[in-house]
Coordinates of C-alpha atoms in Angstrom, one line a residue:
X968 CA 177.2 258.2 74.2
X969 CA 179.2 261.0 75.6
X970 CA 181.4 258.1 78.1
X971 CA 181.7 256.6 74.6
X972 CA 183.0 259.7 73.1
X973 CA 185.0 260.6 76.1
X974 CA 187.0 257.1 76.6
X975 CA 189.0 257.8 73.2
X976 CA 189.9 261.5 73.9
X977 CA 191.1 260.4 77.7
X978 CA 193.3 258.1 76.2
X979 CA 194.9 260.5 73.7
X980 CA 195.0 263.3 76.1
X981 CA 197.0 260.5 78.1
X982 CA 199.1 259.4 75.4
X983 CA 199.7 263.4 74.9
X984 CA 200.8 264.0 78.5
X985 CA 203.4 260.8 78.4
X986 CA 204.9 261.9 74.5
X987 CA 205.1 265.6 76.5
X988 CA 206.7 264.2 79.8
X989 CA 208.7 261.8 78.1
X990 CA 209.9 264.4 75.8
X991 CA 210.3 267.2 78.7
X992 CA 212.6 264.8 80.3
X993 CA 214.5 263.5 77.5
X994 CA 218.2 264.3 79.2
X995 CA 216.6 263.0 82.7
X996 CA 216.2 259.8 80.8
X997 CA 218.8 259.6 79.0
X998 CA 220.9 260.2 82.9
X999 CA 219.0 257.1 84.4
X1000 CA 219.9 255.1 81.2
X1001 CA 223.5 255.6 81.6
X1002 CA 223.5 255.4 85.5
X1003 CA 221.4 252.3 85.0
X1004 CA 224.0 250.3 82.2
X1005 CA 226.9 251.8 84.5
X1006 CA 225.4 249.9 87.4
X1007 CA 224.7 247.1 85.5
X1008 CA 227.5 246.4 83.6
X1009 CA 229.5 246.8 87.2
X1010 CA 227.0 244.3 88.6
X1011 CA 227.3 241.5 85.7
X1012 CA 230.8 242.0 86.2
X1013 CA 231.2 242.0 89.8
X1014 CA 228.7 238.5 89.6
X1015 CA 230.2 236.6 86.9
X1016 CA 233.5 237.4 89.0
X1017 CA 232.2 236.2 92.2
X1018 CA 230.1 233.1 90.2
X1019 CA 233.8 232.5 88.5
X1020 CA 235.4 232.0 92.1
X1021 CA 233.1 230.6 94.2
X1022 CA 232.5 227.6 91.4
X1023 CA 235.9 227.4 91.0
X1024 CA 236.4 226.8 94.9
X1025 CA 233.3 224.6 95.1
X1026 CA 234.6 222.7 92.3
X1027 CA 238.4 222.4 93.5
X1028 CA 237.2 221.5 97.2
X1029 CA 234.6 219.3 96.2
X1030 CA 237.1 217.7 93.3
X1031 CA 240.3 217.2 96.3
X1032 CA 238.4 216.1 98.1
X1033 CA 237.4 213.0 96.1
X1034 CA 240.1 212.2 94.4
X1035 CA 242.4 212.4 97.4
X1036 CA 240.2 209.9 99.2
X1037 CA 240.1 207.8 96.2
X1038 CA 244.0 207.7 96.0
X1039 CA 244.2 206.7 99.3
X1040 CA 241.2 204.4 99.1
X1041 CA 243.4 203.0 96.3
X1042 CA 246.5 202.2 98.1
X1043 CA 244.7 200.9 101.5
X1044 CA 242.2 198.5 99.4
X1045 CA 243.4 198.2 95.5
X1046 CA 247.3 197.8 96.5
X1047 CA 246.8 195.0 99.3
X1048 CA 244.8 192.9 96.6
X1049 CA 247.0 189.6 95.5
X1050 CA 248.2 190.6 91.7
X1051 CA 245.3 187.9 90.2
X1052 CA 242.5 188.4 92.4
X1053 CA 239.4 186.2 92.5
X1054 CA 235.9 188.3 91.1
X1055 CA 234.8 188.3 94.6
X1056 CA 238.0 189.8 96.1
X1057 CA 237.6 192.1 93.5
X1058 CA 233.6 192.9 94.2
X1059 CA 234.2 192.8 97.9
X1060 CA 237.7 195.8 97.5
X1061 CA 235.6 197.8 95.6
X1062 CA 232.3 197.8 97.7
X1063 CA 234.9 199.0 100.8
X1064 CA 236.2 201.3 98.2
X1065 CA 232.3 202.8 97.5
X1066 CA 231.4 202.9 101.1
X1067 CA 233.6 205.9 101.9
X1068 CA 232.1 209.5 102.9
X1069 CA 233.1 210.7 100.3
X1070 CA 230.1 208.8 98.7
X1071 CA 231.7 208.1 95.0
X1072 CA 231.2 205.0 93.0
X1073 CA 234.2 202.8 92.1
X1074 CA 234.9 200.6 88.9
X1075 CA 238.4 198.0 89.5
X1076 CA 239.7 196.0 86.4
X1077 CA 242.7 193.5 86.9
X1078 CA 244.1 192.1 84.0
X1079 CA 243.5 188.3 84.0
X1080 CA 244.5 186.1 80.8
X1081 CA 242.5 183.0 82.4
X1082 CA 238.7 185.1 82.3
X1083 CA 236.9 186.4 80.1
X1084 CA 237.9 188.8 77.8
X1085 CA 241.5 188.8 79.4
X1086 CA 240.5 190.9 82.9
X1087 CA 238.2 191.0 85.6
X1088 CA 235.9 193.8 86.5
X1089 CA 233.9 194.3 89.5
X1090 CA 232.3 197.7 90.9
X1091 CA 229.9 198.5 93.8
X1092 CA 226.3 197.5 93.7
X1093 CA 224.8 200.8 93.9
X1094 CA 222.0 202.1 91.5
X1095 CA 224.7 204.9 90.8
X1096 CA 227.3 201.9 90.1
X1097 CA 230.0 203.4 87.3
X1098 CA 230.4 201.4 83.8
X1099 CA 233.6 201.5 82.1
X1100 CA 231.6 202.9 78.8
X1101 CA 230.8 205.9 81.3
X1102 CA 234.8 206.3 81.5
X1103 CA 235.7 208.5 78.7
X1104 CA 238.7 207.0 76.3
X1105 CA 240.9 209.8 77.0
X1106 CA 240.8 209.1 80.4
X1107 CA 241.4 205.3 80.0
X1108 CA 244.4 206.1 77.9
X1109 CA 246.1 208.7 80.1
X1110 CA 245.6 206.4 82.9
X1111 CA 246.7 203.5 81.3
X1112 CA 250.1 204.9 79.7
X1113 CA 253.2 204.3 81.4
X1114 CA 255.3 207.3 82.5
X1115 CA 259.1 207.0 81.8
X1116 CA 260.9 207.2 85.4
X1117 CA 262.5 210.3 85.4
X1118 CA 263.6 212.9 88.4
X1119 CA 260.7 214.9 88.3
X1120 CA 258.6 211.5 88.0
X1121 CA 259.2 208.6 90.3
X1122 CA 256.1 206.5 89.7
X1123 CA 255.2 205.2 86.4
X1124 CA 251.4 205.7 86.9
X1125 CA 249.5 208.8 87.8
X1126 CA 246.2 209.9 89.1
X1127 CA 243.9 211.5 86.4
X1128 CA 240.5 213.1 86.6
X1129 CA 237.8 214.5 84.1
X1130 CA 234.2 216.3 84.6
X1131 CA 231.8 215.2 82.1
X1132 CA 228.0 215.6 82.4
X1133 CA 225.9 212.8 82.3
X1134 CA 221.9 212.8 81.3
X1135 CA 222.3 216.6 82.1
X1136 CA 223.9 215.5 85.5
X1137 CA 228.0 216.9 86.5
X1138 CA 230.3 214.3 87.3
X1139 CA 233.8 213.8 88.5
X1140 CA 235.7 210.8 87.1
X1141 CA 239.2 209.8 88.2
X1142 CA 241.4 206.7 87.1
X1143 CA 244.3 205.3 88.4
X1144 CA 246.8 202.3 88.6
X1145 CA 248.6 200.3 90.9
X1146 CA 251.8 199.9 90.0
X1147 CA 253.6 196.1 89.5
X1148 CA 250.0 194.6 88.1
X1149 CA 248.0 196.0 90.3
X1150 CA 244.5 196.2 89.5
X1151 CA 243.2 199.5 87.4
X1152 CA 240.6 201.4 89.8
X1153 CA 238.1 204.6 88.5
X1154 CA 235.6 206.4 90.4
X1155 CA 232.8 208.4 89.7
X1156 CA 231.2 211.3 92.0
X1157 CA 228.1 213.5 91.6
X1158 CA 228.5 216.7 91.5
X1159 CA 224.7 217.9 91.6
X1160 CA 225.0 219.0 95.2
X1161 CA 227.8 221.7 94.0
X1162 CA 226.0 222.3 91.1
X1163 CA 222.8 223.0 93.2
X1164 CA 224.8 225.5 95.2
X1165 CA 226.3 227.4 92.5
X1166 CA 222.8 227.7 91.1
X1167 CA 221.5 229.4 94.2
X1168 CA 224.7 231.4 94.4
X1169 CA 223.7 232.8 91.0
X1170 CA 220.4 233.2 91.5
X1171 CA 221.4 235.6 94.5
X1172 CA 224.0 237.3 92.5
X1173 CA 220.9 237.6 89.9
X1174 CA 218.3 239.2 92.8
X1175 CA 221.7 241.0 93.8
X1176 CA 221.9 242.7 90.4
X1177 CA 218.8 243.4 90.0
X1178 CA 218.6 244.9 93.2
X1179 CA 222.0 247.2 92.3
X1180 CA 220.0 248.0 89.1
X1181 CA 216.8 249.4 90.8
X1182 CA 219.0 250.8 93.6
X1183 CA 221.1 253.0 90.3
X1184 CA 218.4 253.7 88.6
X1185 CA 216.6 255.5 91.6
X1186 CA 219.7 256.7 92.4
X1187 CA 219.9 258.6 88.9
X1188 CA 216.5 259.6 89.1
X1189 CA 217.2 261.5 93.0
X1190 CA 220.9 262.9 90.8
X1191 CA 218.9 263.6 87.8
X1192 CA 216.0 265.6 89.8
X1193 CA 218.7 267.6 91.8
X1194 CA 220.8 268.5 88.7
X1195 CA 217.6 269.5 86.2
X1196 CA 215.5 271.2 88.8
X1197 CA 217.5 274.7 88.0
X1198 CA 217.5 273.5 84.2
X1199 CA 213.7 273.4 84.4
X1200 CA 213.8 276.9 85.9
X1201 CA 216.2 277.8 83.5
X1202 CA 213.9 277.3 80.9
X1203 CA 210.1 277.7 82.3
X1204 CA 212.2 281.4 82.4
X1205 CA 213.6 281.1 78.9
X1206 CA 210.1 280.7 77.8
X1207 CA 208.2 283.5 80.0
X1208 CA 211.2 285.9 78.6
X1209 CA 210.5 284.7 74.8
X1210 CA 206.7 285.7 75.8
X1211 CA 208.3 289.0 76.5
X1212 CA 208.0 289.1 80.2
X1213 CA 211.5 291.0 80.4
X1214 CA 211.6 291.0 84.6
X1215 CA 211.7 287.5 85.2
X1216 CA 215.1 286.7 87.0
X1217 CA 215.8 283.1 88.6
X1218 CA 216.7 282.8 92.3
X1219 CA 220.4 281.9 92.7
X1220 CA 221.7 280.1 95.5
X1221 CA 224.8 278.1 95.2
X1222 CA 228.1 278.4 94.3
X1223 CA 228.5 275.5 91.2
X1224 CA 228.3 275.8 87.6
X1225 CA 224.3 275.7 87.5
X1226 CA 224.4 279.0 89.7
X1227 CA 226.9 280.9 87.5
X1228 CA 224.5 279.8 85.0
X1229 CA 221.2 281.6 86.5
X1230 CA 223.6 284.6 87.2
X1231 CA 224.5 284.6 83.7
X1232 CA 220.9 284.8 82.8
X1233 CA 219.6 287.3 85.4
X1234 CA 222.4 289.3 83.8
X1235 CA 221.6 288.8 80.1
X1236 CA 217.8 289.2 80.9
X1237 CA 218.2 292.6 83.0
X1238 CA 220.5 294.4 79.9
X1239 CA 217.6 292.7 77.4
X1240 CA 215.0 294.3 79.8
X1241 CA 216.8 297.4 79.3
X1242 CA 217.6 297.7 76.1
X1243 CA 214.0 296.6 74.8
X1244 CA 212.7 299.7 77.1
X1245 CA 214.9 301.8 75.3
X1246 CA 214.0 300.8 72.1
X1247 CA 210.5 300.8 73.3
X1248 CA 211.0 304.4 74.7
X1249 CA 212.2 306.0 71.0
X1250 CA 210.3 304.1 69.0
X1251 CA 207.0 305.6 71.5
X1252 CA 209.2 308.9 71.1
X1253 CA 209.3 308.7 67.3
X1254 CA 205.4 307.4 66.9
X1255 CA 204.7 310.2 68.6
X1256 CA 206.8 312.5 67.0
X1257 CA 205.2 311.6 63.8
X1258 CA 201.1 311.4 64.8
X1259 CA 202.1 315.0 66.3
X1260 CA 203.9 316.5 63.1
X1261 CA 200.7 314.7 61.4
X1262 CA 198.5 316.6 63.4
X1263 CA 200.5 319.9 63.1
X1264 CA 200.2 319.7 59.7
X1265 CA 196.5 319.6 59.2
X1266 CA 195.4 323.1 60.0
X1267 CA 198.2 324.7 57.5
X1268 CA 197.8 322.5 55.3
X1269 CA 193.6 323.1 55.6
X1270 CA 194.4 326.6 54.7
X1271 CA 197.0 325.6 51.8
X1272 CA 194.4 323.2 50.2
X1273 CA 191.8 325.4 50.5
X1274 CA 193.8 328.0 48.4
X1275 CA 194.4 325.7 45.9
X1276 CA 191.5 324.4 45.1
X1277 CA 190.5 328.2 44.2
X1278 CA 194.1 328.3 42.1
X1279 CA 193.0 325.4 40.1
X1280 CA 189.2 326.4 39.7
X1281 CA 190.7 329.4 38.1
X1282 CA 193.1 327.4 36.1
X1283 CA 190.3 325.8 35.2
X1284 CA 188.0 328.6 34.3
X1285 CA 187.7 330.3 30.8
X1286 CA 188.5 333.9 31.6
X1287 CA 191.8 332.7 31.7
X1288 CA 192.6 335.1 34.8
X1289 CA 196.0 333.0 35.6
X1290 CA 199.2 334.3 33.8
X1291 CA 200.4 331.7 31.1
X1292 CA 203.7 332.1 32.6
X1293 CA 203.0 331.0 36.6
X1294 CA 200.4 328.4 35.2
X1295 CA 202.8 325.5 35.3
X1296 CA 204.0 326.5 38.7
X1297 CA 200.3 326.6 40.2
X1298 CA 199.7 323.3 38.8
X1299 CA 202.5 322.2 40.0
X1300 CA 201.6 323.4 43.5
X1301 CA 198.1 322.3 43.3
X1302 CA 199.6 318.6 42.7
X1303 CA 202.2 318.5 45.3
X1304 CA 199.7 319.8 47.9
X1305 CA 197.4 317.3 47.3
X1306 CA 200.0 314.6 47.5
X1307 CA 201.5 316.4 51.0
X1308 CA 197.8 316.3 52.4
X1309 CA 197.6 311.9 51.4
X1310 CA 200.6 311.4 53.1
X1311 CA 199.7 313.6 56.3
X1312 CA 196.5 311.4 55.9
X1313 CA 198.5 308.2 55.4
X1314 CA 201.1 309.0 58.4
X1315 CA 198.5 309.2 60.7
X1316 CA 196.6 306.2 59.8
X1317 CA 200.0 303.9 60.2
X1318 CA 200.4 306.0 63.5
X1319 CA 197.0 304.7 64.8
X1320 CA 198.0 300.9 63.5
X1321 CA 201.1 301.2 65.2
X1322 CA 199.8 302.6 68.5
X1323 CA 197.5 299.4 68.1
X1324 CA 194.3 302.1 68.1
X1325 CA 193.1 301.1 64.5
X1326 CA 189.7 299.3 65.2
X1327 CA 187.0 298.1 63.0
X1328 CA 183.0 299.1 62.4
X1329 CA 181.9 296.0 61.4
X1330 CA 178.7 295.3 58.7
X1331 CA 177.5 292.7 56.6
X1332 CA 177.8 294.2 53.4
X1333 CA 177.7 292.5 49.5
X1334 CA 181.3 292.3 48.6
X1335 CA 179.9 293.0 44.4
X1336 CA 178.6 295.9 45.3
X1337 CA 181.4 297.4 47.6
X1338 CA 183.9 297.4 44.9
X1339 CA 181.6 297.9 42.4
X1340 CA 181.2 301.4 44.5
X1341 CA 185.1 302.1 45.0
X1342 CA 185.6 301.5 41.3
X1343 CA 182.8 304.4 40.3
X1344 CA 183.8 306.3 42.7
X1345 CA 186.9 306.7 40.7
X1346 CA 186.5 306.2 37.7
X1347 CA 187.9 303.4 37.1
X1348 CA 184.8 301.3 35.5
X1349 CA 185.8 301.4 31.8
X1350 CA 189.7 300.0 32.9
X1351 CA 188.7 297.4 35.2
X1352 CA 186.8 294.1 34.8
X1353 CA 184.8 293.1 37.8
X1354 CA 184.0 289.2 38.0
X1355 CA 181.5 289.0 41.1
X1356 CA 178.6 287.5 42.0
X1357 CA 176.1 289.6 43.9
X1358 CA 174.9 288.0 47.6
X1359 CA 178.8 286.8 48.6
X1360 CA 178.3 288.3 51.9
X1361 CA 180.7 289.3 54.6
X1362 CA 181.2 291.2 57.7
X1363 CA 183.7 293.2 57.2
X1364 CA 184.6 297.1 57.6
X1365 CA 183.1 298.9 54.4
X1366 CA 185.2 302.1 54.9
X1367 CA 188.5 299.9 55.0
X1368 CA 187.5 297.1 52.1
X1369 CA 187.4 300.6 50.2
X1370 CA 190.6 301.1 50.9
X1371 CA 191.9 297.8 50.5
X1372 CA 190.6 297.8 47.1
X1373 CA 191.4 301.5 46.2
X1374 CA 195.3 301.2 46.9
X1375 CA 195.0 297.5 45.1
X1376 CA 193.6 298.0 41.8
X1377 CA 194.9 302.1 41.9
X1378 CA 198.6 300.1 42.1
X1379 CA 197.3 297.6 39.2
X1380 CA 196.2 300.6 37.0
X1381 CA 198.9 303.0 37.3
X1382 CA 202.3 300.3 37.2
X1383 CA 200.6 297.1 35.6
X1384 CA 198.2 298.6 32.7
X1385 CA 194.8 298.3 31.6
X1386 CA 192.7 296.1 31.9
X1387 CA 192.6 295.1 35.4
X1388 CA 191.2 292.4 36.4
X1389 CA 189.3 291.6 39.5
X1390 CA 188.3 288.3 40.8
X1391 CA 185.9 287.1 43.5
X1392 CA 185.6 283.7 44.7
X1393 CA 184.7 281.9 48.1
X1394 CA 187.3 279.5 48.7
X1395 CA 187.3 277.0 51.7
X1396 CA 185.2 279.0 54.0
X1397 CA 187.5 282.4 53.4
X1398 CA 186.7 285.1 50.6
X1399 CA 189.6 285.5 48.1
X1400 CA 189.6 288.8 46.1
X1401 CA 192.1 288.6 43.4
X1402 CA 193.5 292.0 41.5
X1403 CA 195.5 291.4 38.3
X1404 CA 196.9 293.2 35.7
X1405 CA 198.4 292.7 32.7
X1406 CA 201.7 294.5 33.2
X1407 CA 205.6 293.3 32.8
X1408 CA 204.9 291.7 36.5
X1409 CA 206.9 292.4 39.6
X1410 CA 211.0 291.5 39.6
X1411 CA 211.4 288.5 42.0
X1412 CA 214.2 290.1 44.5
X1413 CA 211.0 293.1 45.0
X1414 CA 208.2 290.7 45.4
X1415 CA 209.8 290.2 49.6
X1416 CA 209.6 294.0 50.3
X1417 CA 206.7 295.4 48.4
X1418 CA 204.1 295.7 51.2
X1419 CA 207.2 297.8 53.4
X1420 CA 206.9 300.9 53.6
X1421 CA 208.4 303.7 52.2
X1422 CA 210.6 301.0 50.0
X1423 CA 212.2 301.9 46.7
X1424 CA 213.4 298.9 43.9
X1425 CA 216.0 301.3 42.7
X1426 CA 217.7 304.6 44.7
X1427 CA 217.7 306.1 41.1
X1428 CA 214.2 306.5 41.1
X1429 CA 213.5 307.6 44.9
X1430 CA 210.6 310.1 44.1
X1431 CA 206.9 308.8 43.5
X1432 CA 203.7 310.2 42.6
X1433 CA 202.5 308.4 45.6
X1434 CA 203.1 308.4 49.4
X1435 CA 204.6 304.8 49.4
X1436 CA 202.5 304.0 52.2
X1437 CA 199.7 302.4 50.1
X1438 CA 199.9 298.8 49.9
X1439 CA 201.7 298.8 53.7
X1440 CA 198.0 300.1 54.9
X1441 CA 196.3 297.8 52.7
X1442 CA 198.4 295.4 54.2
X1443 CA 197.4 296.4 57.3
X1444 CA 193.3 296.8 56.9
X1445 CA 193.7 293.5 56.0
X1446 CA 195.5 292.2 59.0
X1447 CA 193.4 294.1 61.1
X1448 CA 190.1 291.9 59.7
X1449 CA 192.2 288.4 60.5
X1450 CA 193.2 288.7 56.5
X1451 CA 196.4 288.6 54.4
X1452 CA 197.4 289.9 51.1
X1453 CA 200.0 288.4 49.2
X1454 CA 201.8 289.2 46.0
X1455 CA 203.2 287.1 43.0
X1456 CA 203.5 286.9 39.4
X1457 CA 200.9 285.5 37.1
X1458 CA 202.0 282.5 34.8
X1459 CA 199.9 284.5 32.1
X1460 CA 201.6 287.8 32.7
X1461 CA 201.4 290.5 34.7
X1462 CA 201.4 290.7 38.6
X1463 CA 198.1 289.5 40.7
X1464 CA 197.4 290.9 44.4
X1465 CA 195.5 288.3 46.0
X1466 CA 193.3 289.3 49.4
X1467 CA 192.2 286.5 51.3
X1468 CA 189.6 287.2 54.4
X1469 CA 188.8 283.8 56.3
X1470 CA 185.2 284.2 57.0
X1471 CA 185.5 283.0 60.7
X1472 CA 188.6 285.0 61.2
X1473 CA 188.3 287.1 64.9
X1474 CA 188.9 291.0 63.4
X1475 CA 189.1 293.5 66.5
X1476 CA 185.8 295.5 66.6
X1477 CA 184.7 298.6 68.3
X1478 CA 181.4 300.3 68.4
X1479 CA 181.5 303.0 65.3
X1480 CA 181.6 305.8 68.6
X1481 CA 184.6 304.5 69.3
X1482 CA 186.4 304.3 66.3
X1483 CA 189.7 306.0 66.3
X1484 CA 189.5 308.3 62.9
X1485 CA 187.0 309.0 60.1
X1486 CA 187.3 310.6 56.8
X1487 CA 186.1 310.4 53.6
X1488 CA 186.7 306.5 51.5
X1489 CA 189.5 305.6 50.7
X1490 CA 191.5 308.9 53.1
X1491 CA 193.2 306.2 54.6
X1492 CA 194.9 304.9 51.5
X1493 CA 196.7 306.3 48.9
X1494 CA 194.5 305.5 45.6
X1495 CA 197.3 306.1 43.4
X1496 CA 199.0 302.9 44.5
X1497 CA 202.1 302.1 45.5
X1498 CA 204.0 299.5 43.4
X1499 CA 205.4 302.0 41.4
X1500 CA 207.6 302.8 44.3
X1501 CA 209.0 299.3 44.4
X1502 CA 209.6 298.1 40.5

């Protein structure tokens, strides 16, 4: 079963590897391809040009050859025949005619009024004997016709010659005439033997070709490896620099193009290398700057909330011991220290998730009765409508869900109105918690930035009653558990917040002895919400 199983998945892996490789070296191929078609156009042509002139030479030589015995055969046999020769003088002229080594056979006609059809013909005996229908007309004609004596042409008859191909055979037929009566002679000579030699001349010009092509092709493939070899480097460093391993340099050696190349990237990486450390350094510098402000804050501002919470107990009380006059100020100073101590709270928390020290205490917890809590806990249960099924278990962080859900449906509440609607469904193997309200929605050129921190929809408004850190931590938690939140507008009105938590998501975790900060719920958030910041 498993070589069964394993037989498809080889194959695939295989077919992977040759896509990658093939792929990888797409400019190596695409070098061999044009080295290869340069080679092989130059061999095709060189070949057809050396075919081209050999068969012509073959050809000519061969084609002299014959025809300049057969002219001479003509006027030492057909000449010295009486002007009405006998059939047999006729046979026995032509047979001498035939037996020359030039191995040709020969046709003679003498025009006779007292035979048959008005002229005798007679030709050699061989099996390869020549007919006169084998003697195209053209040829008859031209040999036939009487040239007018001129003084570029002293004889009235001429030698002519054709190649025609017989029963897939070449052959050479030549005609002439002897002048004053003479008899009318033609010949015709195989060519096969030259036509057997050109065919082996082009079957080694094909074997030569192919040879030059393979020869190219290998020699592309040496060019193409000695060219790409710093392009690989080139860009096996390219990649280990975009995995933001800022010291790798390349090894220059060389004074070409490809070296001023690696040069050029040794210098761009080393001034990325250094400015990255620099950023790297004030951003450290400022993350610091803040968790240490953060930190500076807490014991004055201990002492500050501490004072009042007794101003506003005796705000609160019915002696009345606060002066009418100063009330509005001590309220006023009772609200902006509690708002000061959730943004000390929230600084410090997006401190820790910067410094990557924000860690989880994972449980498996009912997700109905976790916001079921965070709602009581605030308040909140005659302005929100909780649709949840108890048992849709998780494990996930209870202290941060609180959160989560504190900033989400406090943001709903305060910017999208009453009621507030909150959803919980298990979708695909991930819980989805949906928060919606029933508000004039979110503008489209905010929905991009509402999760940044600190970010205001309009400069006219730059003061909130919240930190504007909110939904950025929620954001955050929610990161930190392998979740997302994102935001849109209802078709049915109103904004909805929707937080989705794959359930085999990989959240970092650390025992709860570990974990980097504590508090009371929901000290990591700001409850109040933060979209009124942004719309």
């Amino acid at each position: 079963m498993s070589e069964a199983q394993g037989t498809p998945r080889g194959w695939a892996a295989a077919r992977k590897a040759i896509l990658s490789g093939l792929r990888f070296t797409s400019l190596r191929l695409r070098l061999v391809v044009v080295f290869a078609l340069v080679a092989l156009t130059a061999a095709v042509s060189a070949s057809g040009i050396a075919y081209w002139l050999n068969r012509e030479a073959v050809l000519t030589r061969a084609q002299d050859a014959a025809l300049s015995d057969f002219q001479q055969e003509m006027q030492n046999r057909a000449a010295a025949l009486p002007q009405k020769p006998t059939q047999g003088e006729l046979q026995h002229a032509a047979n001498l005619m035939a037996s020359s080594s030039q191995h040709y056979s020969v046709l003679l006609i003498s025009e006779d009024a007292e035979s048959a059809g008005g002229r005798r013909i007679a030709g050699n005996s061989d099996l390869d004997a020549i007919t006169l229908a084998e003697v195209p007309k053209s040829l008859q004609a031209a040999v036939n016709r009487e040239q007018p004596l001129k003084d570029g042409n002293k004889h009235p008859y001429h030698l002519y010659w054709q190649r025609i191909t017989i029963h897939d055979t070449p052959y050479l037929v030549g005609g002439a005439r002897v002048i004053d009566g003479g008899p009318t002679g033609y010949m015709l000579k195989s060519l096969e033997p030259e036509a057997k030699d050109l065919n082996s001349l082009a079957w080694s010009l094909g074997i030569a070709t192919g040879l030059a092509l393979i020869g190219s092709a290998l020699l592309a493939q040496a060019a193409a490896t000695t060219v790409l070899r710093p392009v690989h480097r080139l860009g096996i460093a390219a990649r280990r620099l975009g995995e933001g391993k800022l010291d790798t340099r390349l090894r220059v050696s060389g004074t070409d193009e490809l070296a001023d190349l690696s040069r050029t990237f040794n210098s761009a990486a080393e001034s990325l290398e250094k400015k990255v450390a620099d950023m790297s350094a004030r951003e450290e510098a400022s993350r610091r700057f803040v968790a240490d402000m953060s930190h500076e804050l807490r014991t004055p501002l201990t002492a500050i909330t501490a004072v009042t919470e007794v101003l506003e107990e005796e705000l609160d009380a019915e002696t009345g011991s606060v002066d009418p006059m100063i009330e509005p100020a001590v309220r006023l100073v009772v609200s902006e220290t509690r708002r000061l101590n959730d943004l000390v709270e929230n600084l410090m928390e997006v401190t820790r998730f910067d410094a990557g020290t924000a860690r989880l205490v994972l449980d498996h917890v009912d997700i109905a009765d976790q916001i079921t809590a965070c709602i009581d806990a605030r308040a909140w249960l005659d302005a929100v409508e909780l649709d949840a099924e108890r048992g849709i278990m998780a494990r996930i962080d209870p202290r941060r869900l609180d959160v989560i859900m504190a900033n989400l449906i406090g943001n709903a509440l305060k910017h999208g109105g009453s009621p507030v609607r909150v959803s919980v469904r298990m979708e695909e193997s991930a819980l989805v918690i949906r928060v919606r309200d029933h508000g004039p929605g979110i503008p489209e050129d905010v929905l991009p930035h509402v999760f940044d921190r600190f970010y205001k929809a309009s400069a006219s408004r730059p003061r909130s009653e919240g930190s504007g850190l909110g939904l950025s931590i929620a954001l955050e938690n929610a990161h930190i558990h392998g979740g997302e939140i994102m935001a849109a507008n209802s078709s049915e009105g109103g904004a909805v917040f929707t937080f989705r938590l794959p359930l085999d998501a990989s959240p970092l975790t650390l025992p709860p002895d570990e974990e980097t900060g504590g508090g009371r719920p929901g000290a990591e958030g700001d409850e109040s919400g933060e979209k009124g910041s942004t719309r």
